[in-house]
Amino acid sequence: MSPALRDRLLSIALGLPSWTVLGIAGWLTPEAKGFGTHQQLGLGTCTVLGLTGYPCPMCGMTTTFTHMAHLQPWEALKTQPFGVVLFLGTLLTALIALTELLHPRGRWLRIWSFAERFETRIAVALLLGLLAGWVYKITLMA
């Protein structure tokens, strides 16, 4: 398999989920209450919120993605700050996938090489971001 074909296939594999998530976020309407947007997809209410009265760690993420897709970054930040980080990561992945699909240059391998060198730091940063966003959401909904 040629490097260009490999890069294009990898771009499709990483791009399809990203493009799909961004498309769905653009199609949905953000819930004013800051959570529950996922129910427009036919999904039920959050089990954790229903059972405990407290939001789950991912509470407000769909609403945040929807605000971002509708170019409402301030509303997105107020809803779930860590969701903005995840949205931007999804958007970056989608853009790199499109660029690499059209003009393969081995970008994924360079990104992977960078991420491998800092994988523990990246993982800790993401977990701390998730935790901070969860604490923020609990405080907001209390």
GROMACS .gro file of N, CA and C in nm:
model
  426
    1MET      N    1   0.086  -0.118   0.000
    1MET     CA    2   0.000   0.000   0.000
    1MET      C    3   0.090   0.123   0.000
    2SER      N    4   0.059   0.216  -0.086
    2SER     CA    5   0.139   0.338  -0.095
    2SER      C    6   0.111   0.428   0.026
    3PRO      N    7   0.209   0.510   0.064
    3PRO     CA    8   0.186   0.603   0.177
    3PRO      C    9   0.067   0.697   0.152
    4ALA      N   10   0.048   0.741   0.030
    4ALA     CA   11  -0.064   0.832   0.000
    4ALA      C   12  -0.197   0.762   0.021
    5LEU      N   13  -0.208   0.636  -0.025
    5LEU     CA   14  -0.332   0.562  -0.005
    5LEU      C   15  -0.356   0.538   0.143
    6ARG      N   16  -0.250   0.499   0.216
    6ARG     CA   17  -0.261   0.478   0.361
    6ARG      C   18  -0.312   0.605   0.431
    7ASP      N   19  -0.253   0.720   0.394
    7ASP     CA   20  -0.293   0.847   0.455
    7ASP      C   21  -0.438   0.883   0.422
    8ARG      N   22  -0.479   0.853   0.301
    8ARG     CA   23  -0.618   0.881   0.262
    8ARG      C   24  -0.716   0.790   0.335
    9LEU      N   25  -0.683   0.663   0.347
    9LEU     CA   26  -0.770   0.570   0.420
    9LEU      C   27  -0.780   0.609   0.568
   10LEU      N   28  -0.669   0.648   0.625
   10LEU     CA   29  -0.670   0.692   0.764
   10LEU      C   30  -0.753   0.819   0.780
   11SER      N   31  -0.745   0.906   0.682
   11SER     CA   32  -0.825   1.029   0.685
   11SER      C   33  -0.974   1.000   0.677
   12ILE      N   34  -1.011   0.902   0.598
   12ILE     CA   35  -1.152   0.861   0.592
   12ILE      C   36  -1.195   0.802   0.725
   13ALA      N   37  -1.110   0.716   0.782
   13ALA     CA   38  -1.144   0.651   0.909
   13ALA      C   39  -1.158   0.751   1.023
   14LEU      N   40  -1.076   0.855   1.024
   14LEU     CA   41  -1.083   0.957   1.130
   14LEU      C   42  -1.180   1.069   1.093
   15GLY      N   43  -1.193   1.094   0.964
   15GLY     CA   44  -1.279   1.204   0.920
   15GLY      C   45  -1.427   1.172   0.928
   16LEU      N   46  -1.466   1.052   0.889
   16LEU     CA   47  -1.609   1.019   0.888
   16LEU      C   48  -1.677   1.041   1.023
   17PRO      N   49  -1.622   0.991   1.134
   17PRO     CA   50  -1.688   1.017   1.262
   17PRO      C   51  -1.689   1.166   1.297
   18SER      N   52  -1.581   1.235   1.266
   18SER     CA   53  -1.573   1.378   1.298
   18SER      C   54  -1.673   1.458   1.215
   19TRP      N   55  -1.676   1.431   1.085
   19TRP     CA   56  -1.771   1.501   0.998
   19TRP      C   57  -1.915   1.472   1.039
   20THR      N   58  -1.941   1.348   1.079
   20THR     CA   59  -2.076   1.310   1.121
   20THR      C   60  -2.116   1.385   1.248
   21VAL      N   61  -2.029   1.387   1.346
   21VAL     CA   62  -2.058   1.457   1.473
   21VAL      C   63  -2.082   1.606   1.447
   22LEU      N   64  -1.997   1.667   1.365
   22LEU     CA   65  -2.015   1.809   1.336
   22LEU      C   66  -2.144   1.835   1.260
   23GLY      N   67  -2.178   1.746   1.168
   23GLY     CA   68  -2.304   1.760   1.093
   23GLY      C   69  -2.425   1.748   1.183
   24ILE      N   70  -2.423   1.651   1.273
   24ILE     CA   71  -2.535   1.634   1.366
   24ILE      C   72  -2.545   1.756   1.458
   25ALA      N   73  -2.431   1.805   1.505
   25ALA     CA   74  -2.432   1.923   1.593
   25ALA      C   75  -2.492   2.044   1.521
   26GLY      N   76  -2.465   2.056   1.393
   26GLY     CA   77  -2.522   2.166   1.316
   26GLY      C   78  -2.671   2.150   1.291
   27TRP      N   79  -2.717   2.026   1.288
   27TRP     CA   80  -2.857   1.996   1.260
   27TRP      C   81  -2.944   2.014   1.385
   28LEU      N   82  -2.889   1.986   1.503
   28LEU     CA   83  -2.966   1.996   1.627
   28LEU      C   84  -2.987   2.142   1.669
   29THR      N   85  -3.080   2.161   1.759
   29THR     CA   86  -3.105   2.292   1.819
   29THR      C   87  -3.063   2.283   1.966
   30PRO      N   88  -2.974   2.374   2.011
   30PRO     CA   89  -2.929   2.365   2.150
   30PRO      C   90  -3.041   2.392   2.249
   31GLU      N   91  -3.049   2.309   2.353
   31GLU     CA   92  -3.147   2.328   2.460
   31GLU      C   93  -3.107   2.448   2.547
   32ALA      N   94  -3.201   2.534   2.575
   32ALA     CA   95  -3.173   2.653   2.654
   32ALA      C   96  -3.130   2.619   2.797
   33LYS      N   97  -3.175   2.506   2.849
   33LYS     CA   98  -3.142   2.470   2.987
   33LYS      C   99  -2.999   2.421   3.002
   34GLY      N  100  -2.925   2.401   2.891
   34GLY     CA  101  -2.785   2.364   2.897
   34GLY      C  102  -2.757   2.215   2.897
   35PHE      N  103  -2.858   2.134   2.883
   35PHE     CA  104  -2.843   1.989   2.873
   35PHE      C  105  -2.971   1.933   2.811
   36GLY      N  106  -2.963   1.808   2.764
   36GLY     CA  107  -3.081   1.743   2.708
   36GLY      C  108  -3.093   1.752   2.557
   37THR      N  109  -3.000   1.821   2.490
   37THR     CA  110  -3.005   1.832   2.344
   37THR      C  111  -3.002   1.695   2.278
   38HIS      N  112  -2.933   1.599   2.340
   38HIS     CA  113  -2.922   1.464   2.283
   38HIS      C  114  -3.058   1.397   2.268
   39GLN      N  115  -3.159   1.442   2.341
   39GLN     CA  116  -3.291   1.380   2.332
   39GLN      C  117  -3.356   1.405   2.196
   40GLN      N  118  -3.310   1.506   2.122
   40GLN     CA  119  -3.361   1.529   1.987
   40GLN      C  120  -3.322   1.415   1.893
   41LEU      N  121  -3.227   1.333   1.935
   41LEU     CA  122  -3.184   1.218   1.856
   41LEU      C  123  -3.262   1.092   1.893
   42GLY      N  124  -3.360   1.108   1.981
   42GLY     CA  125  -3.439   0.994   2.024
   42GLY      C  126  -3.382   0.922   2.145
   43LEU      N  127  -3.277   0.977   2.203
   43LEU     CA  128  -3.217   0.918   2.322
   43LEU      C  129  -3.294   0.962   2.445
   44GLY      N  130  -3.283   0.884   2.551
   44GLY     CA  131  -3.354   0.915   2.674
   44GLY      C  132  -3.282   1.020   2.758
   45THR      N  133  -3.340   1.047   2.872
   45THR     CA  134  -3.277   1.141   2.965
   45THR      C  135  -3.154   1.076   3.025
   46CYS      N  136  -3.067   1.156   3.080
   46CYS     CA  137  -2.943   1.107   3.141
   46CYS      C  138  -2.978   1.022   3.264
   47THR      N  139  -2.931   0.900   3.266
   47THR     CA  140  -2.958   0.809   3.377
   47THR      C  141  -2.897   0.861   3.507
   48VAL      N  142  -2.774   0.909   3.500
   48VAL     CA  143  -2.706   0.960   3.621
   48VAL      C  144  -2.784   1.077   3.678
   49LEU      N  145  -2.821   1.171   3.594
   49LEU     CA  146  -2.897   1.287   3.639
   49LEU      C  147  -3.033   1.244   3.696
   50GLY      N  148  -3.097   1.152   3.631
   50GLY     CA  149  -3.227   1.104   3.677
   50GLY      C  150  -3.221   1.031   3.810
   51LEU      N  151  -3.116   0.952   3.830
   51LEU     CA  152  -3.104   0.873   3.953
   51LEU      C  153  -3.049   0.953   4.071
   52THR      N  154  -2.954   1.043   4.041
   52THR     CA  155  -2.885   1.112   4.151
   52THR      C  156  -2.923   1.259   4.166
   53GLY      N  157  -2.975   1.316   4.060
   53GLY     CA  158  -3.002   1.460   4.062
   53GLY      C  159  -2.878   1.542   4.027
   54TYR      N  160  -2.766   1.473   4.005
   54TYR     CA  161  -2.641   1.540   3.967
   54TYR      C  162  -2.606   1.504   3.824
   55PRO      N  163  -2.545   1.597   3.752
   55PRO     CA  164  -2.510   1.568   3.613
   55PRO      C  165  -2.396   1.467   3.602
   56CYS      N  166  -2.393   1.397   3.490
   56CYS     CA  167  -2.282   1.305   3.462
   56CYS      C  168  -2.163   1.386   3.409
   57PRO      N  169  -2.045   1.327   3.400
   57PRO     CA  170  -1.928   1.401   3.351
   57PRO      C  171  -1.945   1.457   3.209
   58MET      N  172  -2.029   1.397   3.129
   58MET     CA  173  -2.048   1.444   2.991
   58MET      C  174  -2.171   1.535   2.976
   59CYS      N  175  -2.232   1.571   3.086
   59CYS     CA  176  -2.353   1.653   3.082
   59CYS      C  177  -2.329   1.786   3.012
   60GLY      N  178  -2.410   1.813   2.914
   60GLY     CA  179  -2.403   1.939   2.841
   60GLY      C  180  -2.314   1.936   2.718
   61MET      N  181  -2.249   1.824   2.693
   61MET     CA  182  -2.156   1.817   2.579
   61MET      C  183  -2.228   1.831   2.445
   62THR      N  184  -2.338   1.762   2.427
   62THR     CA  185  -2.412   1.772   2.300
   62THR      C  186  -2.462   1.915   2.281
   63THR      N  187  -2.511   1.974   2.388
   63THR     CA  188  -2.559   2.113   2.381
   63THR      C  189  -2.443   2.206   2.346
   64THR      N  190  -2.327   2.184   2.406
   64THR     CA  191  -2.210   2.267   2.377
   64THR      C  192  -2.167   2.253   2.232
   65PHE      N  193  -2.160   2.128   2.182
   65PHE     CA  194  -2.124   2.105   2.042
   65PHE      C  195  -2.224   2.176   1.950
   66THR      N  196  -2.350   2.170   1.987
   66THR     CA  197  -2.453   2.234   1.904
   66THR      C  198  -2.438   2.385   1.904
   67HIS      N  199  -2.411   2.442   2.021
   67HIS     CA  200  -2.385   2.587   2.026
   67HIS      C  201  -2.265   2.623   1.938
   68MET      N  202  -2.158   2.545   1.949
   68MET     CA  203  -2.039   2.575   1.869
   68MET      C  204  -2.068   2.562   1.719
   69ALA      N  205  -2.142   2.459   1.681
   69ALA     CA  206  -2.175   2.441   1.540
   69ALA      C  207  -2.263   2.554   1.488
   70HIS      N  208  -2.337   2.618   1.578
   70HIS     CA  209  -2.423   2.731   1.541
   70HIS      C  210  -2.352   2.864   1.563
   71LEU      N  211  -2.218   2.856   1.580
   71LEU     CA  212  -2.134   2.975   1.598
   71LEU      C  213  -2.177   3.059   1.717
   72GLN      N  214  -2.203   2.992   1.830
   72GLN     CA  215  -2.240   3.057   1.956
   72GLN      C  216  -2.138   3.017   2.064
   73PRO      N  217  -2.011   3.061   2.048
   73PRO     CA  218  -1.907   3.015   2.140
   73PRO      C  219  -1.929   3.059   2.285
   74TRP      N  220  -1.985   3.176   2.307
   74TRP     CA  221  -2.007   3.221   2.445
   74TRP      C  222  -2.110   3.133   2.515
   75GLU      N  223  -2.217   3.101   2.445
   75GLU     CA  224  -2.318   3.010   2.502
   75GLU      C  225  -2.257   2.872   2.527
   76ALA      N  226  -2.173   2.827   2.435
   76ALA     CA  227  -2.107   2.698   2.451
   76ALA      C  228  -2.018   2.697   2.575
   77LEU      N  229  -1.939   2.801   2.592
   77LEU     CA  230  -1.850   2.811   2.710
   77LEU      C  231  -1.930   2.812   2.839
   78LYS      N  232  -2.041   2.884   2.840
   78LYS     CA  233  -2.125   2.889   2.960
   78LYS      C  234  -2.190   2.753   2.988
   79THR      N  235  -2.217   2.677   2.884
   79THR     CA  236  -2.284   2.548   2.901
   79THR      C  237  -2.189   2.441   2.955
   80GLN      N  238  -2.073   2.427   2.893
   80GLN     CA  239  -1.977   2.323   2.935
   80GLN      C  240  -1.841   2.359   2.873
   81PRO      N  241  -1.754   2.426   2.950
   81PRO     CA  242  -1.625   2.471   2.894
   81PRO      C  243  -1.541   2.360   2.832
   82PHE      N  244  -1.537   2.243   2.893
   82PHE     CA  245  -1.456   2.135   2.837
   82PHE      C  246  -1.514   2.086   2.705
   83GLY      N  247  -1.644   2.100   2.686
   83GLY     CA  248  -1.705   2.064   2.559
   83GLY      C  249  -1.651   2.146   2.444
   84VAL      N  250  -1.615   2.271   2.472
   84VAL     CA  251  -1.557   2.357   2.369
   84VAL      C  252  -1.422   2.299   2.326
   85VAL      N  253  -1.344   2.253   2.422
   85VAL     CA  254  -1.214   2.190   2.390
   85VAL      C  255  -1.235   2.067   2.303
   86LEU      N  256  -1.331   1.983   2.340
   86LEU     CA  257  -1.359   1.862   2.262
   86LEU      C  258  -1.411   1.896   2.122
   87PHE      N  259  -1.495   1.999   2.114
   87PHE     CA  260  -1.545   2.042   1.983
   87PHE      C  261  -1.430   2.087   1.894
   88LEU      N  262  -1.341   2.169   1.949
   88LEU     CA  263  -1.228   2.218   1.870
   88LEU      C  264  -1.137   2.104   1.826
   89GLY      N  265  -1.121   2.003   1.911
   89GLY     CA  266  -1.044   1.885   1.872
   89GLY      C  267  -1.111   1.808   1.760
   90THR      N  268  -1.243   1.798   1.767
   90THR     CA  269  -1.319   1.731   1.661
   90THR      C  270  -1.310   1.809   1.531
   91LEU      N  271  -1.322   1.940   1.541
   91LEU     CA  272  -1.313   2.025   1.422
   91LEU      C  273  -1.174   2.015   1.361
   92LEU      N  274  -1.071   2.019   1.444
   92LEU     CA  275  -0.934   2.007   1.394
   92LEU      C  276  -0.913   1.872   1.325
   93THR      N  277  -0.963   1.767   1.384
   93THR     CA  278  -0.952   1.634   1.323
   93THR      C  279  -1.023   1.632   1.188
   94ALA      N  280  -1.141   1.690   1.181
   94ALA     CA  281  -1.217   1.694   1.056
   94ALA      C  282  -1.142   1.771   0.948
   95LEU      N  283  -1.083   1.883   0.986
   95LEU     CA  284  -1.010   1.965   0.889
   95LEU      C  285  -0.881   1.898   0.842
   96ILE      N  286  -0.807   1.838   0.935
   96ILE     CA  287  -0.686   1.766   0.896
   96ILE      C  288  -0.722   1.648   0.806
   97ALA      N  289  -0.829   1.578   0.840
   97ALA     CA  290  -0.872   1.463   0.758
   97ALA      C  291  -0.906   1.508   0.617
   98LEU      N  292  -0.976   1.619   0.603
   98LEU     CA  293  -1.011   1.669   0.470
   98LEU      C  294  -0.885   1.710   0.393
   99THR      N  295  -0.798   1.783   0.461
   99THR     CA  296  -0.674   1.826   0.396
   99THR      C  297  -0.590   1.707   0.353
  100GLU      N  298  -0.575   1.610   0.442
  100GLU     CA  299  -0.494   1.492   0.414
  100GLU      C  300  -0.559   1.403   0.308
  101LEU      N  301  -0.691   1.403   0.303
  101LEU     CA  302  -0.761   1.326   0.200
  101LEU      C  303  -0.734   1.386   0.062
  102LEU      N  304  -0.735   1.518   0.054
  102LEU     CA  305  -0.714   1.586  -0.074
  102LEU      C  306  -0.567   1.594  -0.112
  103HIS      N  307  -0.482   1.616  -0.012
  103HIS     CA  308  -0.337   1.633  -0.036
  103HIS      C  309  -0.259   1.557   0.069
  104PRO      N  310  -0.245   1.426   0.053
  104PRO     CA  311  -0.176   1.346   0.156
  104PRO      C  312  -0.029   1.384   0.168
  105ARG      N  313   0.011   1.414   0.292
  105ARG     CA  314   0.149   1.454   0.319
  105ARG      C  315   0.204   1.388   0.446
  106GLY      N  316   0.138   1.284   0.495
  106GLY     CA  317   0.186   1.215   0.613
  106GLY      C  318   0.161   1.290   0.743
  107ARG      N  319   0.060   1.375   0.743
  107ARG     CA  320   0.031   1.455   0.864
  107ARG      C  321  -0.007   1.368   0.983
  108TRP      N  322  -0.084   1.261   0.959
  108TRP     CA  323  -0.129   1.176   1.070
  108TRP      C  324  -0.011   1.111   1.140
  109LEU      N  325   0.088   1.068   1.064
  109LEU     CA  326   0.205   1.006   1.126
  109LEU      C  327   0.282   1.107   1.211
  110ARG      N  328   0.293   1.229   1.165
  110ARG     CA  329   0.361   1.333   1.244
  110ARG      C  330   0.282   1.366   1.370
  111ILE      N  331   0.151   1.373   1.359
  111ILE     CA  332   0.066   1.399   1.476
  111ILE      C  333   0.079   1.284   1.575
  112TRP      N  334   0.074   1.161   1.525
  112TRP     CA  335   0.086   1.043   1.611
  112TRP      C  336   0.220   1.041   1.683
  113SER      N  337   0.325   1.074   1.612
  113SER     CA  338   0.460   1.077   1.670
  113SER      C  339   0.467   1.180   1.782
  114PHE      N  340   0.410   1.297   1.759
  114PHE     CA  341   0.406   1.401   1.862
  114PHE      C  342   0.325   1.353   1.983
  115ALA      N  343   0.208   1.299   1.957
  115ALA     CA  344   0.119   1.255   2.066
  115ALA      C  345   0.183   1.144   2.148
  116GLU      N  346   0.256   1.056   2.083
  116GLU     CA  347   0.323   0.947   2.157
  116GLU      C  348   0.424   1.001   2.258
  117ARG      N  349   0.494   1.106   2.220
  117ARG     CA  350   0.596   1.163   2.310
  117ARG      C  351   0.533   1.225   2.434
  118PHE      N  352   0.409   1.271   2.422
  118PHE     CA  353   0.343   1.342   2.532
  118PHE      C  354   0.214   1.274   2.577
  119GLU      N  355   0.199   1.145   2.549
  119GLU     CA  356   0.070   1.080   2.571
  119GLU      C  357   0.024   1.087   2.716
  120THR      N  358   0.112   1.072   2.811
  120THR     CA  359   0.070   1.079   2.952
  120THR      C  360   0.021   1.218   2.986
  121ARG      N  361   0.096   1.318   2.944
  121ARG     CA  362   0.055   1.458   2.971
  121ARG      C  363  -0.078   1.492   2.903
  122ILE      N  364  -0.093   1.446   2.781
  122ILE     CA  365  -0.218   1.470   2.708
  122ILE      C  366  -0.334   1.403   2.780
  123ALA      N  367  -0.315   1.276   2.819
  123ALA     CA  368  -0.421   1.202   2.888
  123ALA      C  369  -0.458   1.269   3.021
  124VAL      N  370  -0.357   1.310   3.098
  124VAL     CA  371  -0.383   1.377   3.226
  124VAL      C  372  -0.456   1.509   3.203
  125ALA      N  373  -0.412   1.585   3.105
  125ALA     CA  374  -0.477   1.713   3.075
  125ALA      C  375  -0.624   1.693   3.036
  126LEU      N  376  -0.650   1.591   2.955
  126LEU     CA  377  -0.788   1.565   2.914
  126LEU      C  378  -0.874   1.519   3.032
  127LEU      N  379  -0.819   1.433   3.116
  127LEU     CA  380  -0.894   1.388   3.234
  127LEU      C  381  -0.920   1.502   3.331
  128LEU      N  382  -0.820   1.587   3.352
  128LEU     CA  383  -0.840   1.702   3.440
  128LEU      C  384  -0.941   1.800   3.381
  129GLY      N  385  -0.936   1.816   3.249
  129GLY     CA  386  -1.035   1.902   3.183
  129GLY      C  387  -1.176   1.848   3.199
  130LEU      N  388  -1.190   1.717   3.182
  130LEU     CA  389  -1.320   1.653   3.201
  130LEU      C  390  -1.369   1.671   3.344
  131LEU      N  391  -1.280   1.649   3.440
  131LEU     CA  392  -1.316   1.665   3.581
  131LEU      C  393  -1.354   1.809   3.612
  132ALA      N  394  -1.276   1.905   3.563
  132ALA     CA  395  -1.307   2.046   3.587
  132ALA      C  396  -1.441   2.084   3.524
  133GLY      N  397  -1.468   2.035   3.403
  133GLY     CA  398  -1.596   2.062   3.338
  133GLY      C  399  -1.711   2.001   3.414
  134TRP      N  400  -1.690   1.884   3.471
  134TRP     CA  401  -1.793   1.816   3.550
  134TRP      C  402  -1.822   1.895   3.677
  135VAL      N  403  -1.716   1.938   3.746
  135VAL     CA  404  -1.735   2.018   3.868
  135VAL      C  405  -1.808   2.148   3.834
  136TYR      N  406  -1.769   2.211   3.723
  136TYR     CA  407  -1.837   2.333   3.679
  136TYR      C  408  -1.986   2.307   3.656
  137LYS      N  409  -2.018   2.196   3.588
  137LYS     CA  410  -2.157   2.165   3.556
  137LYS      C  411  -2.237   2.134   3.683
  138ILE      N  412  -2.175   2.063   3.778
  138ILE     CA  413  -2.242   2.034   3.905
  138ILE      C  414  -2.273   2.166   3.977
  139THR      N  415  -2.175   2.255   3.981
  139THR     CA  416  -2.192   2.385   4.047
  139THR      C  417  -2.302   2.467   3.978
  140LEU      N  418  -2.301   2.463   3.846
  140LEU     CA  419  -2.398   2.539   3.768
  140LEU      C  420  -2.541   2.489   3.791
  141MET      N  421  -2.555   2.357   3.805
  141MET     CA  422  -2.689   2.299   3.817
  141MET      C  423  -2.737   2.284   3.962
  142ALA      N  424  -2.649   2.314   4.056
  142ALA     CA  425  -2.686   2.299   4.199
  142ALA      C  426  -2.782   2.406   4.243
   0.00000   0.00000   0.00000
